[in-house]
Coordinates of C-alpha atoms in Angstrom, one line a residue:
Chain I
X1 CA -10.0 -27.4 8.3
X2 CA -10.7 -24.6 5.9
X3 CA -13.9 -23.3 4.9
X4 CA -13.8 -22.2 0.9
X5 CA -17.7 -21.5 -0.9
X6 CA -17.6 -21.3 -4.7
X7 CA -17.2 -17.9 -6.0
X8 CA -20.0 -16.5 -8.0
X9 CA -19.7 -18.0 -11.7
X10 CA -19.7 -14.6 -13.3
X11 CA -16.7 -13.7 -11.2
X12 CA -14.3 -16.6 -12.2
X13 CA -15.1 -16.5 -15.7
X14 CA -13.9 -12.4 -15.6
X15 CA -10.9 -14.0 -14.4
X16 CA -10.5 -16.6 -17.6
X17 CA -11.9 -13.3 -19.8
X18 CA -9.0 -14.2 -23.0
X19 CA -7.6 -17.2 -21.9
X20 CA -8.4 -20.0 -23.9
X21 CA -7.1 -23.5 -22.2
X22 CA -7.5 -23.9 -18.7
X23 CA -5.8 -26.3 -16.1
X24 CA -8.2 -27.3 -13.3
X25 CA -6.8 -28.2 -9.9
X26 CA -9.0 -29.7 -7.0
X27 CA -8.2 -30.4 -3.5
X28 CA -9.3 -34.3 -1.7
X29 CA -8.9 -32.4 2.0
X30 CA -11.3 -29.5 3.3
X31 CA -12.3 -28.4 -0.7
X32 CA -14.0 -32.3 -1.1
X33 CA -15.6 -32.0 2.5
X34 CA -16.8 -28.1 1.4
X35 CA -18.3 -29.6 -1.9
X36 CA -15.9 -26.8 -3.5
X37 CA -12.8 -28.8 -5.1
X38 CA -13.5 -32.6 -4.8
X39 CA -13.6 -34.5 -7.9
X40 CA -17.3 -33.9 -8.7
X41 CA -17.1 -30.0 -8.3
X42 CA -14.1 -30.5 -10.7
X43 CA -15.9 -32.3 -12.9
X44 CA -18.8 -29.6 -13.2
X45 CA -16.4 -27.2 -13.7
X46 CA -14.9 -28.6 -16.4
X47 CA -18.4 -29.0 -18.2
X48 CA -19.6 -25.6 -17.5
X49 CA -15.8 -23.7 -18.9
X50 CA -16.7 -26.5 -21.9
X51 CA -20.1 -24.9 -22.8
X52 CA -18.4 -21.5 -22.2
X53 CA -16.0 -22.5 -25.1
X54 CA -13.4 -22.9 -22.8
X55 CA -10.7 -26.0 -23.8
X56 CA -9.5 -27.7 -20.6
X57 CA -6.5 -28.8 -20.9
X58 CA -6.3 -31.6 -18.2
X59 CA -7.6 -31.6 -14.1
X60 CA -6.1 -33.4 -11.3
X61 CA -7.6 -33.7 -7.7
X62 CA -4.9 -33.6 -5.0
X63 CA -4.6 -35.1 -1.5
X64 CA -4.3 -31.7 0.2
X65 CA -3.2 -29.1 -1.9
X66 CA -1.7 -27.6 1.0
X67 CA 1.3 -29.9 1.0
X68 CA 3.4 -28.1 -1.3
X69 CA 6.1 -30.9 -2.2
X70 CA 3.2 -33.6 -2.4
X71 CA 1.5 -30.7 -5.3
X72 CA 4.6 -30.1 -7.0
X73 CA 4.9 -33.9 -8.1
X74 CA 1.2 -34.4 -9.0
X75 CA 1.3 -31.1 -11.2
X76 CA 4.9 -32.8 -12.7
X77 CA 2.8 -35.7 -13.6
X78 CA 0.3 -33.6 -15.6
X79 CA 3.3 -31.4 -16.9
X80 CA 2.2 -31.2 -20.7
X81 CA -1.6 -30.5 -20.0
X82 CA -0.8 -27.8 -17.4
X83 CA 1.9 -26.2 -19.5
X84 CA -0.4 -26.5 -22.5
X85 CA -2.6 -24.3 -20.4
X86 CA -3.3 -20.3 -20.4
X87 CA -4.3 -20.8 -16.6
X88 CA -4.5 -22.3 -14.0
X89 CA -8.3 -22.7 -12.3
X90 CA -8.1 -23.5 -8.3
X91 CA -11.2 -24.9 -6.5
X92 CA -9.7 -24.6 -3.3
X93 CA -9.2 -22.6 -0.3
X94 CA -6.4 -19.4 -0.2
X95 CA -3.5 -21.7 0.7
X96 CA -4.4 -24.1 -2.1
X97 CA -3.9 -21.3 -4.7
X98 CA -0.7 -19.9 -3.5
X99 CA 1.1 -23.6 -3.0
X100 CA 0.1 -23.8 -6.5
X101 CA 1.0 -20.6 -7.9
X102 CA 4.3 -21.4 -5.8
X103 CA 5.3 -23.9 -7.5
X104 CA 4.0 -23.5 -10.9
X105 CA 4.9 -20.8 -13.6
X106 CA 1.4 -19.8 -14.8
X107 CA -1.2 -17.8 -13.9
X108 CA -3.4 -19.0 -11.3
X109 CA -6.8 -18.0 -10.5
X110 CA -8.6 -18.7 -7.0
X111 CA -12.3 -20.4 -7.8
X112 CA -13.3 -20.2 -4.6
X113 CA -13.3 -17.8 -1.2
X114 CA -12.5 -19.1 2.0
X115 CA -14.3 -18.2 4.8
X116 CA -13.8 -17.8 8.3
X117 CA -14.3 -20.4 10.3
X118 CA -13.5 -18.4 13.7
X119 CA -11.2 -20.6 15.0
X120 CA -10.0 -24.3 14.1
X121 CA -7.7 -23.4 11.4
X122 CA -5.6 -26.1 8.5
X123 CA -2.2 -27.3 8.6
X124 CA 0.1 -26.1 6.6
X125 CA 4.2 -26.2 6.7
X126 CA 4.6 -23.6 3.9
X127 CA 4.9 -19.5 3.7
X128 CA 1.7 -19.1 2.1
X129 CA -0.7 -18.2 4.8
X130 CA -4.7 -17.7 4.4
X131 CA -6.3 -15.0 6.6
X132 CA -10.2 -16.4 5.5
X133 CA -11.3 -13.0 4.8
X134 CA -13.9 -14.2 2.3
X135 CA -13.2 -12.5 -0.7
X136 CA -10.2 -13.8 -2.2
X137 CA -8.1 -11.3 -4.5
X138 CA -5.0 -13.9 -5.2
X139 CA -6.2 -13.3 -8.9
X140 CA -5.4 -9.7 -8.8
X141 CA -1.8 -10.4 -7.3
X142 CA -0.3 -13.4 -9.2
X143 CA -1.6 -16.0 -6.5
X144 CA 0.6 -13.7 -3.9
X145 CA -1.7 -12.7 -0.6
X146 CA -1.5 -9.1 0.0
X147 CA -3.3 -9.5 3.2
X148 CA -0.9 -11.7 4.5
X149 CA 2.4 -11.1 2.8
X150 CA 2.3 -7.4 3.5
X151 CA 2.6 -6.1 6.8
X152 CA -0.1 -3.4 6.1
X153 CA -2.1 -5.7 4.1
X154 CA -2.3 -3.5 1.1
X155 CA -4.3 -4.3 -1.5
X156 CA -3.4 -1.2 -4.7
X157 CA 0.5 -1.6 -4.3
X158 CA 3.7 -0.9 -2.5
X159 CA 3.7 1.4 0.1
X160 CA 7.1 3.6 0.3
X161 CA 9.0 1.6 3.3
X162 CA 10.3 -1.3 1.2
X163 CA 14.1 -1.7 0.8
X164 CA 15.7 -4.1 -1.2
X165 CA 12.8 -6.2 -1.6
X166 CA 12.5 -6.2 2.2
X167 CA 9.7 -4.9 4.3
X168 CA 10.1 -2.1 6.8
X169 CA 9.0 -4.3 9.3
X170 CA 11.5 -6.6 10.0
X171 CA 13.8 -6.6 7.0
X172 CA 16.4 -9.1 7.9
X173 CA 14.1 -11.7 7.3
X174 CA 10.6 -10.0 6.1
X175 CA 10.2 -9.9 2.2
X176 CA 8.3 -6.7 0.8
X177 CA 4.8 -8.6 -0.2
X178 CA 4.7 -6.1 -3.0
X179 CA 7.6 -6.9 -4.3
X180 CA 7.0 -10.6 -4.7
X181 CA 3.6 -9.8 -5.7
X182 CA 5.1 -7.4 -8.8
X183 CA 8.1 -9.6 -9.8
X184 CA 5.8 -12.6 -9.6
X185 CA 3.0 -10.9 -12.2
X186 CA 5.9 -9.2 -14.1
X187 CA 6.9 -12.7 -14.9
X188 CA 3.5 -13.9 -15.9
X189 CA 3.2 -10.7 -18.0
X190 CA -0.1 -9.5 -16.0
X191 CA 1.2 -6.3 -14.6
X192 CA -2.1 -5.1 -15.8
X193 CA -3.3 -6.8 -12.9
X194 CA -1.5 -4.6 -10.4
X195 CA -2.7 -1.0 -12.1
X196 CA -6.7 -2.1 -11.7
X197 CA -7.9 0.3 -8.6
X198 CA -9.5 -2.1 -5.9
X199 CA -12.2 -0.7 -3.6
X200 CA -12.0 -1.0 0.1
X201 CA -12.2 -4.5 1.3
X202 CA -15.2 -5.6 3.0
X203 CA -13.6 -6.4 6.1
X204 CA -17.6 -7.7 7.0
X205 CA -17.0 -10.7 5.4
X206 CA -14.2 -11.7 7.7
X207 CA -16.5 -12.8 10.4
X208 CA -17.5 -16.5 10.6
X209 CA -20.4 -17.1 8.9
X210 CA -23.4 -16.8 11.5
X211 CA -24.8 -20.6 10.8
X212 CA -20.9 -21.7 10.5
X213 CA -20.0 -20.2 13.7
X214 CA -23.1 -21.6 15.5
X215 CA -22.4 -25.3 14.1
X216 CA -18.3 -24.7 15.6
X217 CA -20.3 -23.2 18.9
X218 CA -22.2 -26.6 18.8
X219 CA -19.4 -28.8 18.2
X220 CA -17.3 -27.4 21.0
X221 CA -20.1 -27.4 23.3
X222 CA -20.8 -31.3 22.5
X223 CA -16.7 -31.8 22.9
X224 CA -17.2 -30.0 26.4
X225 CA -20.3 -32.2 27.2
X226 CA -18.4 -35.9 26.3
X227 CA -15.4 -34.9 27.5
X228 CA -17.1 -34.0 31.5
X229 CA -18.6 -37.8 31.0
X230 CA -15.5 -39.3 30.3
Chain L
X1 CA -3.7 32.9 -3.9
X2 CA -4.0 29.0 -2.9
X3 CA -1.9 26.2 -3.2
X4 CA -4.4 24.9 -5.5
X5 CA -4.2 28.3 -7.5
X6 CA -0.4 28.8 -7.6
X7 CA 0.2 25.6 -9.0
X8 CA -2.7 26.1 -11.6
X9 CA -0.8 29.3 -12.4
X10 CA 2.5 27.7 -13.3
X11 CA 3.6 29.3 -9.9
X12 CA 7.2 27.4 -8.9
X13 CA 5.4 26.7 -5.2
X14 CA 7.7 25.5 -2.2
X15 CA 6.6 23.7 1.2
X16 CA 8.1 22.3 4.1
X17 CA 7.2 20.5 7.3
X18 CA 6.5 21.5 10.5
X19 CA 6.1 18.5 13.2
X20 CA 3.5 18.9 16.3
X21 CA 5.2 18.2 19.7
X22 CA 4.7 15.4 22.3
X23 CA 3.3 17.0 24.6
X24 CA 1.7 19.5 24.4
X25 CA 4.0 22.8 24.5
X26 CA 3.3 24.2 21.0
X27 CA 5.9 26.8 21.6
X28 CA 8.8 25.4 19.4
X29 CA 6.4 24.6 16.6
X30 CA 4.8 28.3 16.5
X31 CA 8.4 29.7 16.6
X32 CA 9.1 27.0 13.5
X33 CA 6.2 27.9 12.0
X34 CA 6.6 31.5 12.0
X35 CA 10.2 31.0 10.7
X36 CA 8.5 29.2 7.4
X37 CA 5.6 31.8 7.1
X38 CA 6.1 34.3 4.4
X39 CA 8.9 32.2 2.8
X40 CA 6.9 29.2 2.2
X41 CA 3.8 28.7 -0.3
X42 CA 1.8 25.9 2.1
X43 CA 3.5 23.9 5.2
X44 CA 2.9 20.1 5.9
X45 CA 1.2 19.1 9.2
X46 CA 3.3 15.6 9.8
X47 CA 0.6 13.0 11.1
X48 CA 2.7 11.2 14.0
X49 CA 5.5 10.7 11.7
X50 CA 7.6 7.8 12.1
X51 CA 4.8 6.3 14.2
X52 CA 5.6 8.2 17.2
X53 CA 3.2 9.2 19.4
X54 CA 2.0 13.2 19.3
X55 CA -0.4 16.2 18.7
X56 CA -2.4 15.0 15.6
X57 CA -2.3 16.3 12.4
X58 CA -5.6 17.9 12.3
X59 CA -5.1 20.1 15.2
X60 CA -1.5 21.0 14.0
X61 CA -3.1 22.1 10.8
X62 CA -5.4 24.2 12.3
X63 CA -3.2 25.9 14.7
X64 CA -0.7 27.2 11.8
X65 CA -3.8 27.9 9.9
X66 CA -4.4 29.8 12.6
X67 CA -0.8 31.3 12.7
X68 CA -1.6 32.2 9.0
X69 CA 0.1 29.4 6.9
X70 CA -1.7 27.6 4.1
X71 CA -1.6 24.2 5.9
X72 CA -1.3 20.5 3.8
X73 CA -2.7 18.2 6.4
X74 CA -1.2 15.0 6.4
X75 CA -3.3 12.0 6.6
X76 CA -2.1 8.6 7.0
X77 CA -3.6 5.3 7.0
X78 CA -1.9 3.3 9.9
X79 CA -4.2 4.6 12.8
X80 CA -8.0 5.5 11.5
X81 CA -10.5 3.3 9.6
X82 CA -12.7 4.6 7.4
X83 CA -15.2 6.2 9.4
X84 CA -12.3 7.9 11.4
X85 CA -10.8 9.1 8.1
X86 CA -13.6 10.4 6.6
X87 CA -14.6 12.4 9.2
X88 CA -11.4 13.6 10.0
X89 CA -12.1 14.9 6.2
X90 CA -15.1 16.6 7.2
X91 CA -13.4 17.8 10.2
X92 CA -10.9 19.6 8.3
X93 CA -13.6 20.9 5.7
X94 CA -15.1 23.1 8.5
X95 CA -12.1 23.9 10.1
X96 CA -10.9 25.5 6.6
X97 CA -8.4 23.2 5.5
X98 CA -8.3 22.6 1.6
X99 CA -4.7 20.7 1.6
X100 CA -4.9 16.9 2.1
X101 CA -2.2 14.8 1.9
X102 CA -3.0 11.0 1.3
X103 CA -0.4 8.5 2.9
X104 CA -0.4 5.2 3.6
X105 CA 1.8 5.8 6.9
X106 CA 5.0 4.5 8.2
X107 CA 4.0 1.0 10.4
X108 CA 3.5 0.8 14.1
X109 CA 6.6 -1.6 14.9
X110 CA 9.0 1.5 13.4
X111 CA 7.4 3.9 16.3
X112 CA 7.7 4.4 20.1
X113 CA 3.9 2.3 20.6
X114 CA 4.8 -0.9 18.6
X115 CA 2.3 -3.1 20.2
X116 CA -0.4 -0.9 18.6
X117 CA -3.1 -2.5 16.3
X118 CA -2.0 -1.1 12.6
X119 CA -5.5 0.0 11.1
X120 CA -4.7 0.3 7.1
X121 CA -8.4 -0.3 6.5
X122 CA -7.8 1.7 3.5
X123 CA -5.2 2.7 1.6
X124 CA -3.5 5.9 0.0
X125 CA -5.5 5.1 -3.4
X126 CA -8.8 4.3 -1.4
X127 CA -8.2 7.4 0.8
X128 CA -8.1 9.3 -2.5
X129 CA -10.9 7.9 -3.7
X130 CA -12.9 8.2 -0.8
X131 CA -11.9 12.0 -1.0
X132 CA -13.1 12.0 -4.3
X133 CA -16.9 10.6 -2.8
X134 CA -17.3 13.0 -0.5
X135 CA -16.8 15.7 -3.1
X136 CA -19.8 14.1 -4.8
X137 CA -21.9 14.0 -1.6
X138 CA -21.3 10.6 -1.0
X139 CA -19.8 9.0 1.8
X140 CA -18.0 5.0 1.1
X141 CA -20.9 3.9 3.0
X142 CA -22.8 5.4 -0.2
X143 CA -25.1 7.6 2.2
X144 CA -25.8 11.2 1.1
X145 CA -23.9 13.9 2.8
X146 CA -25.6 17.0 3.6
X147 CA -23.5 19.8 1.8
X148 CA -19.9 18.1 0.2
X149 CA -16.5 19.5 1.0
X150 CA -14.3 20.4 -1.7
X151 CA -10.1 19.5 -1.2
X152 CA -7.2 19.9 -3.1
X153 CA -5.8 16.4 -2.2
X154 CA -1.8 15.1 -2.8
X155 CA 0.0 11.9 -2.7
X156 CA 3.6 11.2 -2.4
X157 CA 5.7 8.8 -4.0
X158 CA 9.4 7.7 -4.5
X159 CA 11.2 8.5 -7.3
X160 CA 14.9 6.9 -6.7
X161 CA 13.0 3.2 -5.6
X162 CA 14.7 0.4 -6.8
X163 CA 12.6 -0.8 -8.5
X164 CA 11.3 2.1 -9.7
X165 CA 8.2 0.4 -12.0
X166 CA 6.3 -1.1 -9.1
X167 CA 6.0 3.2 -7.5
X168 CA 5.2 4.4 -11.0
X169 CA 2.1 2.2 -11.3
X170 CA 0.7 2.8 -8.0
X171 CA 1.1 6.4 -8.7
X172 CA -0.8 6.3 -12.1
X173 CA -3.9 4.5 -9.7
X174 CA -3.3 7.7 -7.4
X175 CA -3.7 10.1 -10.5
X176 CA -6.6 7.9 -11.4
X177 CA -8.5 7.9 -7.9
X178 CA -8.2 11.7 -7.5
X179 CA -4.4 13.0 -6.5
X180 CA -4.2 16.6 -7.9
X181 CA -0.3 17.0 -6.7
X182 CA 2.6 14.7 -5.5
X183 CA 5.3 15.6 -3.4
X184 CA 8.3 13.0 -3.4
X185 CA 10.5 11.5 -1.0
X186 CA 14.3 13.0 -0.5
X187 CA 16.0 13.2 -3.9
X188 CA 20.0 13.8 -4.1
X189 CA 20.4 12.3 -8.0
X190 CA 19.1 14.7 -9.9
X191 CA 19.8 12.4 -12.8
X192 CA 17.8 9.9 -11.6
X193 CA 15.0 12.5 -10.7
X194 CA 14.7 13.8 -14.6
X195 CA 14.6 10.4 -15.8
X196 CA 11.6 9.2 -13.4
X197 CA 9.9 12.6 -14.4
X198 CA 10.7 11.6 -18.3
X199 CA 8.4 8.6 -17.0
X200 CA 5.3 10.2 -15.6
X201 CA 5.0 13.0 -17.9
X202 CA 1.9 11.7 -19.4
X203 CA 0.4 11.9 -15.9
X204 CA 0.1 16.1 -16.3
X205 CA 0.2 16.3 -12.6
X206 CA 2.0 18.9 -10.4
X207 CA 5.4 17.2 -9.0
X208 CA 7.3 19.0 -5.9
X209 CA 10.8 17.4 -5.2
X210 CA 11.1 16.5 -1.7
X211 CA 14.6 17.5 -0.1
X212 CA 15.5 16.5 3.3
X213 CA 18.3 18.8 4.8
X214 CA 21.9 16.9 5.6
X215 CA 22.8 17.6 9.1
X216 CA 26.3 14.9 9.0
X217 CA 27.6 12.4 7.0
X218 CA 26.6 10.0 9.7
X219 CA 22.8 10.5 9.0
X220 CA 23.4 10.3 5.5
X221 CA 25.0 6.8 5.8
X222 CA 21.9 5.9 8.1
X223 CA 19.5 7.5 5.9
X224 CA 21.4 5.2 3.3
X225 CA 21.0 1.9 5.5
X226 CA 17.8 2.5 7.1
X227 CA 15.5 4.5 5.0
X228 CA 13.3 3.2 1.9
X229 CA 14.1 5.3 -1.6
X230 CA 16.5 7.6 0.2
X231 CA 19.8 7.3 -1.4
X232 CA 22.9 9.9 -1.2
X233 CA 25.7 9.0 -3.3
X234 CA 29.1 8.8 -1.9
X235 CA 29.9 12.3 -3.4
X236 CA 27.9 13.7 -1.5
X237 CA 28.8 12.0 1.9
X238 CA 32.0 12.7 1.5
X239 CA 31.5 16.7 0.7
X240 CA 29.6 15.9 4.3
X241 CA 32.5 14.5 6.0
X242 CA 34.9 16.7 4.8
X243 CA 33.2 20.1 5.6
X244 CA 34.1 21.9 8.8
X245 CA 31.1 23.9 9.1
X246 CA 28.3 20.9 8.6
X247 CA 25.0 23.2 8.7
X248 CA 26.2 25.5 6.2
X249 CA 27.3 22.3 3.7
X250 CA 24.0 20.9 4.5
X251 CA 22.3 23.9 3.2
X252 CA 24.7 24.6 0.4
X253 CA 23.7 20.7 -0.9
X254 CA 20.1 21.7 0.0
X255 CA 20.0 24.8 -2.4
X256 CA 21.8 22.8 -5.1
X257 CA 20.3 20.0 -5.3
X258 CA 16.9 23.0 -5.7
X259 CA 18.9 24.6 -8.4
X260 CA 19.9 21.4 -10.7
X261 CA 16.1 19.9 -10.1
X262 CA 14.2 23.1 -10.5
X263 CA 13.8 23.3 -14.1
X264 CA 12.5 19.7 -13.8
X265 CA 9.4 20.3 -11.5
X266 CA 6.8 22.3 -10.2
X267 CA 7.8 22.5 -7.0
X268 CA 9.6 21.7 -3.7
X269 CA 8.9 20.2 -0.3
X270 CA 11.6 20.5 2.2
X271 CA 11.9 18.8 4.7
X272 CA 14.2 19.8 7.9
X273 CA 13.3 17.2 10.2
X274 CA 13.9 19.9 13.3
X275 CA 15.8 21.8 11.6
X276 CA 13.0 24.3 10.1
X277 CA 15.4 27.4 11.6
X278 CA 17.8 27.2 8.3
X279 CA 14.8 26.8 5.7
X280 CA 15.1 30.1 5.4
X281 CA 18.9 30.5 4.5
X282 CA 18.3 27.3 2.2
X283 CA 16.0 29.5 0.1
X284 CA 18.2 32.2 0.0
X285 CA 21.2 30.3 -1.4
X286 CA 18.5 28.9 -4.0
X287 CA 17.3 32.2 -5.2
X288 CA 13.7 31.6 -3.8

């Protein structure tokens, strides 16, 4: 299970700021159960870009976003309404965004942060990974996470150690997160994204949630309880 | 006159490196130091380079203060968060040390402790900008600071990367969060040198060419395999290989490479990697 909470209105519509047509992609697994990306969340959405003046294009909800292959046919099926799209709008947690951005051309941008849930964590078979930190930036870097696909979790660029693509740590098999990040926005033509100056991240907002983590304290307890009567 | 000033002045300023020890037998590194001193504009204080476990940055700044050399105080990111950092800054301020140098550091798996926790809570360009707060009297906590330090504050960056666009961008956010100078990682194309300072010239910031002294072809070809933005080109191996007496073809490269790249820059940072005893001889052969 992953724990996303809508990001602040005024925050996704900076993202959409000149972009037109938007694509919106919801999630039937932990998005529907957060009330972030299930079908009526979707459907508010797509009303509220509307009276923005925003034209959406088409919207899908997905059995678990998360399953890359199952995405990639269920965007295919949409294919005219998502290409007819500027963007891509995801109301989903981290990995949601980057299996979409993964396999999709287009700019995606994340509708939601996921939070941590200090512990229990999603299933996923792909390379994207989520680190919860609450405050996603997959906007700023092409639907690429800098926390997770660098090894220094950079957020304003390279650092100097990458070679060949490759990161200094571990470079047979490692790819420099910065590099994907660039070639991935130079493609999208948004390297504009990548010269904006971030501020340090608030690594506060990477703790569970203090009425999340008591409800997980609660379950587990409960789980310890049944499981000593059994 | 200051780092700060000579550069201001139009001054052609060189600097080179001086490592601390591990352990804690300064002797080598005074004897280094005094080698550099009188020859050298400012010296870097390497902060644990290569993520190995030593005397600190800070301290080694202040000792060849003390030794009087201008110091530039290295300051990476891998192993202080940003209350460390920022008082490390203050630290420095009191101590009399004007030179910063903003890194993001090498990571811990490359160093002698690679189980460590890597820290990166900020960045080079937040470093720089949080340089730039405290300058205002404000800390990244936004608290007031009673009395603000004032820095002259560098960044480094790589000019023969391949490829090169992703380095120049970051380094137009370094210009933009504060970085007054830039010294570079090891250049031996000059060609390729002019052409990436063709592409920063609208940046109007000082540029001093880093040069890291040849000791063998064999650490050329590593540096070649093993090191990010370091390239030597097979000419140069080769003029390596061939030489009987490697130190002095090491420093005859060293003072050429200067001499081609001078004209191009405002500076340069060399960097002898234990080898600070022929500095001196490479600055002769350059006419510096």
């Amino acid at each position: 299970m992953l724990v996303s909470e809508m990001k602040p209105l005024e925050e996704v519509l900076g993202y959409l700021d000149g972009e037109g047509k938007v694509f919106i992609v919801g999630c039937k697994g932990c998005a529907e159960v957060c009330q972030t990306g299930g079908e009526p969340q979707v459907l508010e959405m797509k009303q509220t870009l509307e009276q923005q003046g925003k034209t959406i294009t088409g919207y899908t909800v997905i059995d678990f976003l998360c399953d890359k292959a199952l995405t990639k046919l269920r965007l295919k099926a949409h294919e005219d309404e998502v290409m007819a799209a500027d963007s891509l709008l995801v109301m989903t947690c981290g990995i949601g965004v980057q299996a979409t951005a993964a396999v999709v051309d287009k700019v995606v941008h994340p509708a939601c942060n996921t939070i941590n849930l200090g512990g229990a964590r999603g299933e996923w078979r792909g390379s994207e990974r989520c680190r919860e930190c609450g405050d996603c930036l997959l906007d700023m870097t092409g639907g690429i996470c800098p926390l997770t696909a660098c090894s220094k979790s950079l957020i304003n660029g390279p650092c100097g150690g990458a070679k060949n693509g490759k990161c200094e740590v571990e470079p047979e098999v490692r790819d420099c997160g910065w590099h994907l990040i660039y070639e991935r926005l130079k493609k999208l033509n948004r390297l504009d994204k990548m010269r904006e100056v971030l501020p340090p991240k608030a690594y506060s907002k990477m703790e569970p949630p203090k009425h999340l983590r008591s409800t997980i304290m609660w379950a587990l307890e409960q789980d310890e309880k049944e499981e000593a009567v059994r | 006159m200051s780092l700060r000033e000579k550069l201001a002045s139009g001054k052609f300023v060189v600097t080179a490196e001086v490592g601390p020890p591990k352990g804690v037998d300064i002797e080598e590194m005074k004897k280094n130091a005094e080698l550099l001193k009188d020859r050298v504009d400012a010296v870097n204080i390497t902060d644990q380079q290569s993520s190995v476990m030593r005397i600190g940055s800070l301290a080694g700044a202040h000792l060849v203060k003390q030794w009087g050399l201008e110091p530039v105080f290295q300051m990476t990111c891998r192993d202080r968060n940003r209350l460390a950092l920022q008082s490390d800054l203050l630290n420095a301020y009191v101590m009399g040390i004007e030179n910063v140098l903003c890194l993001t550091g090498d990571h811990v798996a490359l160093g002698d402790h690679p189980d460590a926790k890597p820290v990166f809570d900020l960045d080079s360009v937040s470093l720089l900008a949080a340089i730039k707060g405290l300058e205002q009297g404000r800390d990244l906590g936004g608290k007031e600071l009673a009395g603000s330090p004032r820095f002259f504050s560098g960044a480094s960056v790589t000019p023969c990367a391949e490829p090169l666009e992703p380095q120049i961008i970051k380094m137009e956010k370094k210009v933009k969060a504060g970085a007054q100078f830039f010294q570079t990682q090891a250049v031996y194309e000059p060609r390729q040198f002019e052409t990436f300072m063709q592409s920063v010239k609208h940046l109007n910031v000082p540029v001093l060419v880093g040069i890291v002294l040849l000791r063998s072809a064999a650490m050329a070809r590593f540096m070649n395999t093993n090191v990010a933005g370091i390239f030597v080109p097979d000419a140069l191996i080769e003029e390596m290989d061939k030489a009987e007496k490697k130190a002095a073809k090491g420093i005859e490269i060293a003072a050429r490479l200067i001499t081609e790249m001078k004209d191009m820059c405002q500076g340069v940072h060399i960097m002898a990697i234990g080898m600070e005893d022929r500095v001196p001889a490479i600055l002769d052969a350059a006419g510096l």
